[in-house]
mmCIF file of C-alpha atoms in Angstrom:
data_model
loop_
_atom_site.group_PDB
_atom_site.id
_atom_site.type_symbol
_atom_site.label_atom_id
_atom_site.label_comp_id
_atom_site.label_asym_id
_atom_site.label_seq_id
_atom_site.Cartn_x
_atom_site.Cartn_y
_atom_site.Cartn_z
ATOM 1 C CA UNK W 17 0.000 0.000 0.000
ATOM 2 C CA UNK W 18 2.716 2.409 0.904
ATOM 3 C CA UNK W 19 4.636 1.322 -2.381
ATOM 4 C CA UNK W 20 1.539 2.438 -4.382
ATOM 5 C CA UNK W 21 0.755 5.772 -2.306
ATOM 6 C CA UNK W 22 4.697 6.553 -3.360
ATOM 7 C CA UNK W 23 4.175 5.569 -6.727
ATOM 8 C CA UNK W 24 0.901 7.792 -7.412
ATOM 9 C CA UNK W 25 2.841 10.611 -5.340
ATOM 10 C CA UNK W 26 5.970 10.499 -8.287
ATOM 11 C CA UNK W 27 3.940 10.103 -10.916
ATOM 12 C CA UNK W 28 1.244 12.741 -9.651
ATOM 13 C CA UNK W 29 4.295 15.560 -9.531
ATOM 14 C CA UNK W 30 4.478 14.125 -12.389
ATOM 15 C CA UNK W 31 1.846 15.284 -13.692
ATOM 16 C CA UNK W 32 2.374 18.899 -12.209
ATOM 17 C CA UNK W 33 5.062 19.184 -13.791
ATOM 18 C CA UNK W 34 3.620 18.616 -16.939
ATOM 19 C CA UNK W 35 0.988 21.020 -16.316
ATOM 20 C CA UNK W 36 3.506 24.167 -15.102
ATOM 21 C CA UNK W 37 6.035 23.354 -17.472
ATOM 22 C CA UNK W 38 5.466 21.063 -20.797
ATOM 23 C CA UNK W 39 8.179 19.290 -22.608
ATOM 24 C CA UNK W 40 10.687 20.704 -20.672
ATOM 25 C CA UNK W 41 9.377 19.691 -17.139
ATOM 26 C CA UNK W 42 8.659 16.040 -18.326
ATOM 27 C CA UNK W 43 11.958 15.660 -19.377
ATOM 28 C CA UNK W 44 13.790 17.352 -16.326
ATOM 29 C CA UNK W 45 11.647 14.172 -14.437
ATOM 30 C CA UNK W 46 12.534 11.417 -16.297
ATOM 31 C CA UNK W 47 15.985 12.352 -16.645
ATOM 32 C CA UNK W 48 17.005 13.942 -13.062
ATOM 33 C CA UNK W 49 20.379 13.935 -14.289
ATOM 34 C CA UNK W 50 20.804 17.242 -12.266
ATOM 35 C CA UNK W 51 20.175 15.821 -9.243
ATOM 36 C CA UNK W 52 23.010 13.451 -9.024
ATOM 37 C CA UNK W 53 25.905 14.194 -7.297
ATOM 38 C CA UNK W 54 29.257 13.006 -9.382
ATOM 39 C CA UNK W 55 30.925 9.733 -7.807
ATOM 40 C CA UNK W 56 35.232 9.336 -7.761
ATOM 41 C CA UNK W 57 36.300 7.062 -10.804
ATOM 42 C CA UNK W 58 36.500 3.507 -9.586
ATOM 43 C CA UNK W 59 39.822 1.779 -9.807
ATOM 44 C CA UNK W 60 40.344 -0.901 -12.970
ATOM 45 C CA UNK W 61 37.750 0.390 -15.376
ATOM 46 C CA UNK W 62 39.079 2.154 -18.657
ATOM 47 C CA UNK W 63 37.355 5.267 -19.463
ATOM 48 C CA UNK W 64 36.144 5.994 -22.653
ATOM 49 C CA UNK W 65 35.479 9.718 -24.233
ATOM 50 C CA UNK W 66 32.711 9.111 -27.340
ATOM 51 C CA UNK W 67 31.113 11.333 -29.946
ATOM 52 C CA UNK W 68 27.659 10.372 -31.150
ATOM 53 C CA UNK W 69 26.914 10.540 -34.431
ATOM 54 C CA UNK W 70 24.945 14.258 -33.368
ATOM 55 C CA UNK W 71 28.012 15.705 -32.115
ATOM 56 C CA UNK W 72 27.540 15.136 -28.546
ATOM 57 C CA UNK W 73 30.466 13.762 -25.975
ATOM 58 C CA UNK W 74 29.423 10.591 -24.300
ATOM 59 C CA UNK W 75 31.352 8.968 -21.630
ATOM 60 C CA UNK W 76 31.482 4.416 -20.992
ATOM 61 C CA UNK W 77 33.556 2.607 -18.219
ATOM 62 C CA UNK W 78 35.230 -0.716 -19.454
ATOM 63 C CA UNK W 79 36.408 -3.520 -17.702
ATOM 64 C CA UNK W 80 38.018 -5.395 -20.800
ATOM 65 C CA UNK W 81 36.610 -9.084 -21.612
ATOM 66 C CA UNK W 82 39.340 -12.163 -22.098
ATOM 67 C CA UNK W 83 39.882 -13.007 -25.669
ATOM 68 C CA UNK W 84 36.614 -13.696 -27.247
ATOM 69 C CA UNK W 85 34.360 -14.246 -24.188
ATOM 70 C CA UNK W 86 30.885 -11.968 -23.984
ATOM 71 C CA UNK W 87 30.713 -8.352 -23.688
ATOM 72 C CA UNK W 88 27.614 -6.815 -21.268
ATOM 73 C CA UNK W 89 26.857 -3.413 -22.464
ATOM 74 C CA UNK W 90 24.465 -2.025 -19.204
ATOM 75 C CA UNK W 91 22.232 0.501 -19.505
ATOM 76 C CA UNK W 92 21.803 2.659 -16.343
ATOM 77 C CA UNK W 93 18.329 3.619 -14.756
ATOM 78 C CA UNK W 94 17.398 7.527 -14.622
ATOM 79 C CA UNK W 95 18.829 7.891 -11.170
ATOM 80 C CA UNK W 96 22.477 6.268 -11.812
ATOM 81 C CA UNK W 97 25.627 7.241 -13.637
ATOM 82 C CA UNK W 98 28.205 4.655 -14.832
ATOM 83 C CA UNK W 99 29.889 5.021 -11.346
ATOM 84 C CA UNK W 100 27.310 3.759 -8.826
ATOM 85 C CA UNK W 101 27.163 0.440 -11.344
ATOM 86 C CA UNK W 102 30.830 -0.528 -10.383
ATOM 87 C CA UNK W 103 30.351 -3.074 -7.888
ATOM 88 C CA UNK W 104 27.560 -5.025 -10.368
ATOM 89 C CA UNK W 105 30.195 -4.349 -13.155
ATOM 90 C CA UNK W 106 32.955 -6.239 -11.105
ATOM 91 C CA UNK W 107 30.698 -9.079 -10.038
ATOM 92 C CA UNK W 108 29.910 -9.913 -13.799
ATOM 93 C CA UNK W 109 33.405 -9.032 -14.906
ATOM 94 C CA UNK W 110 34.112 -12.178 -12.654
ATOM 95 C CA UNK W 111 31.884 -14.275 -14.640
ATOM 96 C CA UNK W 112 34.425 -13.954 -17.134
ATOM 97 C CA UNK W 113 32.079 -11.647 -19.212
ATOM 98 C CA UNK W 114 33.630 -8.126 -20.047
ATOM 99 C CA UNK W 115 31.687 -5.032 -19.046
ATOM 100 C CA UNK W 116 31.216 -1.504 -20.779
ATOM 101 C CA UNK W 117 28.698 0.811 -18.642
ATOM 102 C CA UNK W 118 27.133 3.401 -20.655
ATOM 103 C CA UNK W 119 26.498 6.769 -19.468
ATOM 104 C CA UNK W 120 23.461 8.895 -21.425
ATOM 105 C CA UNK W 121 24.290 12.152 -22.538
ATOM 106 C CA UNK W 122 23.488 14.819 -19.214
ATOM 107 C CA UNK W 123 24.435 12.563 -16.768
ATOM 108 C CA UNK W 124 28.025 11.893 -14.675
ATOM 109 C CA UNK W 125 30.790 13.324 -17.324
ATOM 110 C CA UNK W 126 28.999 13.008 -19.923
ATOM 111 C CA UNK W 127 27.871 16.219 -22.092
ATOM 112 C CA UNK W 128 24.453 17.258 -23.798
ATOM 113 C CA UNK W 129 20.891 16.989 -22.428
ATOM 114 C CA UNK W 130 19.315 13.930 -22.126
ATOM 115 C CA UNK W 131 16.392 12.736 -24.569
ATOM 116 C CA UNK W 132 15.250 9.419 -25.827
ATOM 117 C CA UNK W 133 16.894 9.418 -29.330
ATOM 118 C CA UNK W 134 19.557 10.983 -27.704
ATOM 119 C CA UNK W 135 20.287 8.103 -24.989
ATOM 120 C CA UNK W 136 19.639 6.203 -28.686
ATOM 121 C CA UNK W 137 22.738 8.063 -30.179
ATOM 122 C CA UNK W 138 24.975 7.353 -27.127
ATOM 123 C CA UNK W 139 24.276 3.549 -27.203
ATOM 124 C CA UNK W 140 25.357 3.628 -30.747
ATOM 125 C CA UNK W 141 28.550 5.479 -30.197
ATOM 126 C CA UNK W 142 29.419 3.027 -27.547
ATOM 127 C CA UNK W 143 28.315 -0.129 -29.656
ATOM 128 C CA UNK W 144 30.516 1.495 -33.158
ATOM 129 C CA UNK W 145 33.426 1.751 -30.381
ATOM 130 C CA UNK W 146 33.243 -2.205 -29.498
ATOM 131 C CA UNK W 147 32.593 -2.906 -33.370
ATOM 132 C CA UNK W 148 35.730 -1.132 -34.213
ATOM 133 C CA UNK W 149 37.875 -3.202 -32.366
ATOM 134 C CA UNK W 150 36.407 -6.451 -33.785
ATOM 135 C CA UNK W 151 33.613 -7.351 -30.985
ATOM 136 C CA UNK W 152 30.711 -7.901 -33.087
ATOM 137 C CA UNK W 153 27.239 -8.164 -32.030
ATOM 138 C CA UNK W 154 27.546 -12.029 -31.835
ATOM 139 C CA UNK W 155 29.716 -11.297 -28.270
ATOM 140 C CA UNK W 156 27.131 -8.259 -27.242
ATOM 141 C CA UNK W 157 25.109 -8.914 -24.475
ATOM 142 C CA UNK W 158 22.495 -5.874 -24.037
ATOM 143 C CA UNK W 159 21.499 -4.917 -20.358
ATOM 144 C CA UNK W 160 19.342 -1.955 -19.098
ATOM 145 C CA UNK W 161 17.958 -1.258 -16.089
ATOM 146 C CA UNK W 162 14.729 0.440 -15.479
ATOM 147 C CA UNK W 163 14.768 3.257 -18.113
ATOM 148 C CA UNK W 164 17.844 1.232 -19.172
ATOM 149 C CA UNK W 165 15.583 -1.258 -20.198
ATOM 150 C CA UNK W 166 13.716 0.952 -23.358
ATOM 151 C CA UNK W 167 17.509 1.613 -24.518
ATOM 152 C CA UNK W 168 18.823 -1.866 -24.342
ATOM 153 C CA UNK W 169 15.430 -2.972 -26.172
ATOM 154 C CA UNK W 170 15.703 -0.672 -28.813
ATOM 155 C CA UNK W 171 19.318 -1.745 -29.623
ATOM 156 C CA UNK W 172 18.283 -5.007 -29.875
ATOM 157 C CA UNK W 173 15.400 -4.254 -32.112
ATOM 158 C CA UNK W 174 17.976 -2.937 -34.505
ATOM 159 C CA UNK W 175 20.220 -6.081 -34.119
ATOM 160 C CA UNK W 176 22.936 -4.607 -32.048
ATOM 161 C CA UNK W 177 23.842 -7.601 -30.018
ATOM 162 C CA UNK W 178 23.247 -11.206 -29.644
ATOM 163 C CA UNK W 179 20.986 -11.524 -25.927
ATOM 164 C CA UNK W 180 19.070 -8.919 -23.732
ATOM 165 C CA UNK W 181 18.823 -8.881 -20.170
ATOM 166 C CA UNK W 182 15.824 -6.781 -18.750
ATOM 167 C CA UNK W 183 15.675 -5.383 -15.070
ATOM 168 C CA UNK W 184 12.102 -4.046 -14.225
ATOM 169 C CA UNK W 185 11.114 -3.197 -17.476
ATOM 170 C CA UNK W 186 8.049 -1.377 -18.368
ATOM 171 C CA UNK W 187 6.217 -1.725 -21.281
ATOM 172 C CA UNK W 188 6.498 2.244 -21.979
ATOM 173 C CA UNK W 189 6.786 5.542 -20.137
ATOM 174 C CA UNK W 190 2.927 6.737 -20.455
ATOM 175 C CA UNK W 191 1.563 2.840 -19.475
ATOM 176 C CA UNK W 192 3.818 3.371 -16.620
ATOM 177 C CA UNK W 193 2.149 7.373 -15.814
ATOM 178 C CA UNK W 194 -1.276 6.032 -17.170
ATOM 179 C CA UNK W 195 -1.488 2.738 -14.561
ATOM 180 C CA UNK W 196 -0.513 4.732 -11.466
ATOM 181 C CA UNK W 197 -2.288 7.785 -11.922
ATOM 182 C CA UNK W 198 -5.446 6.747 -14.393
ATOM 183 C CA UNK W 199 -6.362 10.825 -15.266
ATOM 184 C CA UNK W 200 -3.035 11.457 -16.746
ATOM 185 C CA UNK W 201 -3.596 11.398 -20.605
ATOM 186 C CA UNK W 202 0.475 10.575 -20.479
ATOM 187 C CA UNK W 203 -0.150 9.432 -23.770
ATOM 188 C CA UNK W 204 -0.728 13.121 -24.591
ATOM 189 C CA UNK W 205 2.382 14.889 -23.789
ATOM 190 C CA UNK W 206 4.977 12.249 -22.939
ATOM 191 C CA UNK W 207 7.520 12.552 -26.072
ATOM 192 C CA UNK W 208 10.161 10.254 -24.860
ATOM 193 C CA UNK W 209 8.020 7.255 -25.298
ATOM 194 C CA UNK W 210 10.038 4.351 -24.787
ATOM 195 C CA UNK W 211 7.420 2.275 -26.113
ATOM 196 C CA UNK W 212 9.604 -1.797 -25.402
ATOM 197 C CA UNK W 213 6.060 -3.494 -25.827
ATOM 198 C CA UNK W 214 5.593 -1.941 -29.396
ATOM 199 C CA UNK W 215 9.193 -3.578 -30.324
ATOM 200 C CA UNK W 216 8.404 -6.812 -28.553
ATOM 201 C CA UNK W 217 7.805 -8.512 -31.815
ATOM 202 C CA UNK W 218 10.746 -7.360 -33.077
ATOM 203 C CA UNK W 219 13.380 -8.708 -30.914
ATOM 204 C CA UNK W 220 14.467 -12.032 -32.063
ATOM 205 C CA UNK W 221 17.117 -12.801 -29.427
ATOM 206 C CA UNK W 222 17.374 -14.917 -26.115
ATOM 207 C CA UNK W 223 15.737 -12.059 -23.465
ATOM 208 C CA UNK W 224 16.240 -12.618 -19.598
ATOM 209 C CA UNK W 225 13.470 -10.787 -17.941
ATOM 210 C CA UNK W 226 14.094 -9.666 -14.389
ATOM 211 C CA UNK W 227 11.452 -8.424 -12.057
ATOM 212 C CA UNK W 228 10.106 -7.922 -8.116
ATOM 213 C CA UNK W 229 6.356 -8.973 -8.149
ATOM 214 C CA UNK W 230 6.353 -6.439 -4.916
ATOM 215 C CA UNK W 231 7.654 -3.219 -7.197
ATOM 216 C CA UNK W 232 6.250 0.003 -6.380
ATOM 217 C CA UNK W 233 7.622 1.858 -9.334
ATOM 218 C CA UNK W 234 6.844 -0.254 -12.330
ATOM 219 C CA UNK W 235 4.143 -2.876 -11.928
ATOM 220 C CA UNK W 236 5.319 -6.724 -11.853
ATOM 221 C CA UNK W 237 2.613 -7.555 -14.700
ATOM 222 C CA UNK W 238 4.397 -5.448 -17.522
ATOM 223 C CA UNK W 239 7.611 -7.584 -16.956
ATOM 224 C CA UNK W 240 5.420 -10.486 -17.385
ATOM 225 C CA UNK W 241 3.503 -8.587 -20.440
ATOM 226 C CA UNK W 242 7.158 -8.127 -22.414
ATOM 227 C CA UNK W 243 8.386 -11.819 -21.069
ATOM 228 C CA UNK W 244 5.214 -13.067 -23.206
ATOM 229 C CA UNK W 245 5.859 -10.710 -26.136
ATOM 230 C CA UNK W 246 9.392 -11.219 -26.446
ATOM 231 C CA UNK W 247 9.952 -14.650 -28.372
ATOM 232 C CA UNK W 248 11.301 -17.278 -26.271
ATOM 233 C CA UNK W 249 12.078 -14.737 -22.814
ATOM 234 C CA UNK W 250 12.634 -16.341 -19.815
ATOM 235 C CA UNK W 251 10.878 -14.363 -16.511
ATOM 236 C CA UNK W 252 12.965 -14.541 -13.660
ATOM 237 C CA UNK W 253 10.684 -13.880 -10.468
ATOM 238 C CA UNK W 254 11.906 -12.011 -7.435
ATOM 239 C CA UNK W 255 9.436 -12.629 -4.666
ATOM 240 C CA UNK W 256 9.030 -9.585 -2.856
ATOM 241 C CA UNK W 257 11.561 -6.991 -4.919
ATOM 242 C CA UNK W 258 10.588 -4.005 -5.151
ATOM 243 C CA UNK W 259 11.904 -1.404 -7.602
ATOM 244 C CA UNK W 260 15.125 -0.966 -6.238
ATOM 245 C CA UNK W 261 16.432 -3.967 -4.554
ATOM 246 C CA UNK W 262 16.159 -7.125 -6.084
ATOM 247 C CA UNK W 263 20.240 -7.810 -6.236
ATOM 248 C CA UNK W 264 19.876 -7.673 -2.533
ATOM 249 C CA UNK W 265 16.535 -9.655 -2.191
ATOM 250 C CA UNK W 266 18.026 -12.616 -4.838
ATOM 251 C CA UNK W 267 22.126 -13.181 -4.042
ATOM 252 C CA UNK W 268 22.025 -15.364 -6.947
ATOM 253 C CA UNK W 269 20.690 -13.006 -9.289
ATOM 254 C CA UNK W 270 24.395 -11.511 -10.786
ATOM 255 C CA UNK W 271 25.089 -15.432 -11.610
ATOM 256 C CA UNK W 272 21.776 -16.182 -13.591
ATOM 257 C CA UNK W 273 22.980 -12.787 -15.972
ATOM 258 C CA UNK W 274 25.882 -14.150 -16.220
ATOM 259 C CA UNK W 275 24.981 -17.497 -16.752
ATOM 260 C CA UNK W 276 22.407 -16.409 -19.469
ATOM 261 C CA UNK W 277 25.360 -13.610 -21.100
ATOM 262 C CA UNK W 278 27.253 -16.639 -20.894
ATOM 263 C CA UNK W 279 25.365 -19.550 -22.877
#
């Protein structure tokens, strides 16, 4: 009950937003990059300094794979930068799986302002960068998080990598406004769509999809909606995750990615 009183509170201001400011407002909500304080570099990773195909600089942490094992390319949620992922990047990195952590334009070091063909544009940049030096999308695993989860989707729709690994997905950004808080026409004014359940049919690869049947922020049933869209996706349950915690609520969680980046 309390998750869903939160949940109609967010999505109410919201709302608000919307209303006092448009465009702008929405955007400033779904992408609070200014809200996040910059974390120190972590130790071992190899920074990379990208230019998307618009122009804009782009920043991706690396821990390098062994010779010809997997790749996970993560996608971060609105609330992280590449930083705060370290720890999840060193636990798959010892699943002998290498790990690049993207970081949208707007957010961390990275330049530009945020927007959904824009987060498009850095995900490119980052996927031409492992291309380049010969890892092809056969030895791409895609991996998003939350909003992370529209980005990794999308690159997989266009046949940028070879599985997809989905953590609380949502089948798109107005579903999400529209469930919580039924007399917001999100549908309306939301322009960074996001819309994974449109491209369901599209994605033709082995999908692992991740989510807490107790989350407050994105219901458990559009996991289960894109797990039965996707061809072939395997739903991994979490009883009792919410949103934000389901690496803590399932210890065994980092070894079924790997296992699935893996096979």
């Amino acid at each position: 009950m309390l998750g869903r009183l939160r949940r109609c509170a967010l999505l109410v201001a919201l709302a608000t937003a919307v209303a006092a400011g448009g465009k702008i407002a929405t955007r400033r909500f779904l992408f609070p990059a200014q809200d996040l304080r910059p974390l120190p570099r972590p130790r071992g990773f190899v920074e990379h300094q990208l230019v998307a195909y618009d122009g804009v600089e782009v920043r991706a942490l690396e821990l390098a794979a062994d010779l010809g094992a997997r790749v996970v390319v993560h996608f971060h949620t609105n609330r992280e930068t590449a930083e705060g992922l370290a720890d999840l990047a060193r636990r798959l990195h010892a699943g002998n799986l290498g790990v690049v952590l993207v970081e949208y334009r707007g957010y961390g070091r990275s330049r530009g302002t945020p927007t959904e063909n824009g987060v498009y544009a850095d995900a490119e940049a980052v996927l031409d960068m492992l291309a380049a030096r010969g890892i092809g999308r056969d030895r791409i695993v895609l991996s998003g998080a939350s909003l992370g989860t529209g980005v990794a989707a999308e690159m997989a729709r266009r046949g940028r990598g070879a599985k997809l690994v989905l953590v609380t997905p949502y089948t798109s950004i107005p579903a999400v406004i529209e469930d919580a808080a039924p007399f917001v026409p999100a549908s309306l004014f939301v322009e960074d769509r996001f819309d994974t359940l449109a491209k369901a049919p599209a994605i033709d690869v082995p999908t692992l999809v991740v989510h807490g049947d107790a989350d407050e922020i994105v219901p458990f049933w559009m996991g289960e909606e894109l797990a039965h869209r996707i061809r072939g996706a395997v739903l991994r349950r979490v009883h009792g995750g919410r949103h934000g915690d389901l690496f803590a609520r399932d210890p065994a969680l980092v070894d079924a990615i790997a296992e699935h980046a893996r096979s």
